[in-house]
Amino acid sequence: MKILLRICIGLFLLLFVAGLSIFFYLRWNQPQYDGELKLAGLQQKVTTRFDAHGVPHIYGANEHDVFLALGYLHAQDRLFQMELLRRVGSGRLAEVFGGQVLEVDRFFRMLGFATHADSAAVSFRNGPDTPWKQAARAYLQGINQYIEHGKTPLEFRLAGIPKQPFTERDLFLIVGYMSFNFEMGFRTAPLMSRLHQPLG
């Protein structure tokens, strides 16, 4: 009986310590919503206020600084989602989730988002320097600063994948996928055509 009691107490203590460890790890890994950060590349001070829904409101003296801060905050809150978006656009989900998503990868490779992203990134780099390109570069700079200096999200550890810098190509991959995803016509047009043929 004493041995059973000791085993139960030992298991309880083990579970308690494990629970505390997980709790403190998750608290440590939360995004930073208060305090001060020093970001390389900022020209002037930027202030961010988070509303009751966690939406950041960014105030700065110039667009470069605002977009740099936006990239950093976006990565802080959504880096794993951003990673999945660039992977689905380039047909590389199977590297994370295995063979069960190979058909998804084949489908998105067939759509050619990666080829388009390659050519769009070359045009981006070689074209004239415009305000929107400067904003995109500042945004990327913010994302990559978080990747380099910020906390690694738990999902990256669980999936066993490294954090990798974002490039102009990745932005075009994500925009391509999101444009496709928002275009409901890809889902509804074939169905409507099938209904129209027999029914008129």
Coordinates of C-alpha atoms in Angstrom, one line a residue:
M1 CA 0.0 0.0 0.0
K2 CA 2.9 2.4 0.8
I3 CA 4.5 1.7 -2.5
L4 CA 1.2 2.5 -4.3
L5 CA 0.9 5.7 -2.4
R6 CA 4.5 6.7 -3.2
I7 CA 3.9 6.0 -6.9
C8 CA 0.7 8.1 -6.9
I9 CA 2.5 11.0 -5.1
G10 CA 5.5 10.7 -7.5
L11 CA 3.2 10.8 -10.6
F12 CA 1.2 13.8 -9.1
L13 CA 4.5 15.7 -8.6
L14 CA 5.8 14.8 -12.0
L15 CA 2.5 16.0 -13.7
F16 CA 2.5 19.1 -11.5
V17 CA 6.1 20.0 -12.5
A18 CA 5.4 19.2 -16.2
G19 CA 2.3 21.4 -16.1
L20 CA 4.2 24.3 -14.5
S21 CA 7.0 24.0 -17.1
I22 CA 4.5 24.1 -20.0
F23 CA 2.7 27.0 -18.4
F24 CA 5.8 29.1 -17.9
Y25 CA 7.2 28.2 -21.4
L26 CA 3.9 29.3 -23.0
R27 CA 3.9 32.5 -21.0
W28 CA 7.5 33.2 -22.0
N29 CA 6.8 32.5 -25.6
Q30 CA 3.8 34.9 -25.9
P31 CA 4.1 38.0 -28.1
Q32 CA 5.4 41.2 -26.5
Y33 CA 2.6 43.7 -26.3
D34 CA 4.1 46.2 -24.0
G35 CA 7.5 47.7 -23.2
E36 CA 10.1 49.0 -25.6
L37 CA 12.0 47.4 -28.5
K38 CA 14.9 48.7 -30.4
L39 CA 14.6 47.8 -34.1
A40 CA 17.6 48.3 -36.5
G41 CA 16.7 50.5 -39.4
L42 CA 14.1 52.7 -37.7
Q43 CA 14.7 56.3 -38.6
Q44 CA 12.5 57.8 -35.9
K45 CA 10.4 56.6 -32.9
V46 CA 7.4 54.4 -33.7
T47 CA 4.5 53.9 -31.2
T48 CA 2.2 50.9 -31.3
R49 CA -1.0 50.6 -29.3
F50 CA -3.0 47.3 -29.2
D51 CA -6.7 47.6 -28.9
A52 CA -9.0 45.3 -27.0
H53 CA -9.0 42.8 -29.8
G54 CA -5.2 42.7 -30.1
V55 CA -5.1 44.7 -33.3
P56 CA -2.0 46.9 -33.5
H57 CA -2.3 50.6 -34.3
I58 CA 1.1 51.8 -35.5
Y59 CA 2.1 55.5 -35.4
G60 CA 5.3 56.8 -37.0
A61 CA 6.7 59.8 -38.7
N62 CA 7.3 58.1 -42.0
E63 CA 6.1 55.1 -44.0
H64 CA 9.4 53.2 -43.9
D65 CA 9.3 53.0 -40.1
V66 CA 5.6 52.1 -39.9
F67 CA 6.1 49.2 -42.4
L68 CA 9.2 48.0 -40.7
A69 CA 7.3 47.9 -37.4
L70 CA 4.3 46.2 -39.1
G71 CA 6.6 43.4 -40.5
Y72 CA 8.1 42.8 -37.0
L73 CA 4.7 42.7 -35.3
H74 CA 3.2 40.5 -38.1
A75 CA 6.0 38.0 -37.7
Q76 CA 5.7 38.1 -33.9
D77 CA 2.0 37.2 -34.0
R78 CA 1.7 35.1 -37.2
L79 CA 5.1 33.7 -38.2
F80 CA 4.0 30.1 -38.5
Q81 CA 0.9 31.0 -40.5
M82 CA 3.1 33.1 -42.8
E83 CA 5.5 30.1 -43.1
L84 CA 2.6 27.8 -44.1
L85 CA 1.3 30.4 -46.7
R86 CA 4.6 30.6 -48.5
R87 CA 4.9 26.8 -48.4
V88 CA 1.4 26.1 -49.8
G89 CA 2.0 28.7 -52.5
S90 CA 5.3 27.0 -53.6
G91 CA 3.9 23.4 -53.2
R92 CA 6.2 22.6 -50.2
L93 CA 3.7 21.6 -47.5
A94 CA 4.7 17.9 -47.6
E95 CA 8.1 18.9 -46.1
V96 CA 6.3 19.7 -42.9
F97 CA 3.2 17.4 -42.9
G98 CA 4.4 14.4 -44.9
G99 CA 2.9 12.5 -47.8
Q100 CA -0.8 13.1 -46.9
V101 CA -0.6 16.6 -48.5
L102 CA 1.3 15.6 -51.6
E103 CA -1.8 16.1 -53.8
V104 CA -2.1 19.7 -52.4
D105 CA 1.5 20.3 -53.3
R106 CA 1.0 18.9 -56.8
F107 CA -2.0 21.1 -57.3
F108 CA -0.3 24.3 -56.3
R109 CA 2.8 23.5 -58.3
M110 CA 0.6 22.9 -61.3
L111 CA -0.9 26.4 -60.9
G112 CA 2.6 27.8 -61.3
F113 CA 2.6 30.3 -58.3
A114 CA 6.3 29.6 -57.8
T115 CA 7.2 30.4 -61.4
H116 CA 5.2 33.6 -61.3
A117 CA 6.8 34.5 -57.9
D118 CA 10.3 34.0 -59.4
S119 CA 9.6 36.3 -62.4
A120 CA 7.7 38.9 -60.2
A121 CA 10.6 39.0 -57.7
V122 CA 13.1 39.7 -60.6
S123 CA 10.9 42.5 -61.9
F124 CA 10.6 43.8 -58.4
R125 CA 14.4 44.0 -58.0
N126 CA 15.1 45.3 -61.5
G127 CA 12.3 47.8 -61.8
P128 CA 12.3 51.5 -60.8
D129 CA 12.4 52.2 -57.0
T130 CA 8.8 53.2 -56.1
P131 CA 7.2 54.1 -52.7
W132 CA 5.4 50.7 -52.6
K133 CA 8.6 48.8 -53.1
Q134 CA 10.3 50.8 -50.4
A135 CA 7.4 49.9 -48.1
A136 CA 7.7 46.2 -49.1
R137 CA 11.4 46.2 -48.3
A138 CA 10.9 47.8 -44.9
Y139 CA 8.1 45.3 -44.2
L140 CA 10.5 42.4 -45.1
Q141 CA 13.2 44.0 -43.0
G142 CA 10.8 43.9 -40.0
I143 CA 9.8 40.3 -40.6
N144 CA 13.4 39.2 -40.8
Q145 CA 14.5 41.1 -37.7
Y146 CA 11.9 39.1 -35.8
I147 CA 13.1 35.9 -37.4
E148 CA 16.7 36.6 -36.4
H149 CA 16.1 38.1 -32.9
G150 CA 12.6 37.1 -31.8
K151 CA 11.4 34.0 -30.0
T152 CA 10.9 30.9 -32.0
P153 CA 7.2 30.0 -32.1
L154 CA 6.2 26.7 -30.6
E155 CA 4.8 25.4 -33.9
F156 CA 8.3 25.6 -35.5
R157 CA 9.7 23.4 -32.6
L158 CA 6.8 20.9 -32.9
A159 CA 7.1 20.7 -36.7
G160 CA 10.9 20.5 -36.5
I161 CA 11.5 23.2 -39.1
P162 CA 14.0 26.0 -38.9
K163 CA 13.0 29.7 -39.2
Q164 CA 14.1 31.1 -42.6
P165 CA 14.3 34.7 -43.8
F166 CA 11.5 36.0 -46.0
T167 CA 12.3 37.4 -49.5
E168 CA 10.4 39.3 -52.2
R169 CA 9.6 36.0 -53.8
D170 CA 7.8 34.8 -50.6
L171 CA 5.6 37.9 -50.7
F172 CA 4.6 37.1 -54.2
L173 CA 3.9 33.5 -53.3
I174 CA 1.7 34.5 -50.4
V175 CA -0.2 37.1 -52.5
G176 CA -0.7 34.6 -55.3
Y177 CA -2.1 32.0 -52.9
M178 CA -4.3 34.5 -51.1
S179 CA -5.7 35.8 -54.4
F180 CA -6.5 32.3 -55.4
N181 CA -8.1 31.5 -52.1
F182 CA -10.3 34.6 -52.1
E183 CA -11.5 34.0 -55.7
M184 CA -14.7 32.1 -55.0
G185 CA -15.2 31.7 -58.8
F186 CA -12.7 28.8 -58.8
R187 CA -15.0 26.9 -56.5
T188 CA -18.4 27.9 -57.8
A189 CA -17.9 28.3 -61.6
P190 CA -17.6 24.6 -62.4
L191 CA -20.6 23.8 -60.3
M192 CA -22.7 26.5 -61.9
S193 CA -21.6 25.2 -65.4
R194 CA -22.7 21.7 -64.5
L195 CA -26.0 22.9 -63.3
H196 CA -26.5 25.2 -66.3
Q197 CA -26.0 22.5 -68.9
P198 CA -28.9 20.2 -68.0
L199 CA -31.1 22.8 -66.4
G200 CA -30.6 25.9 -68.6

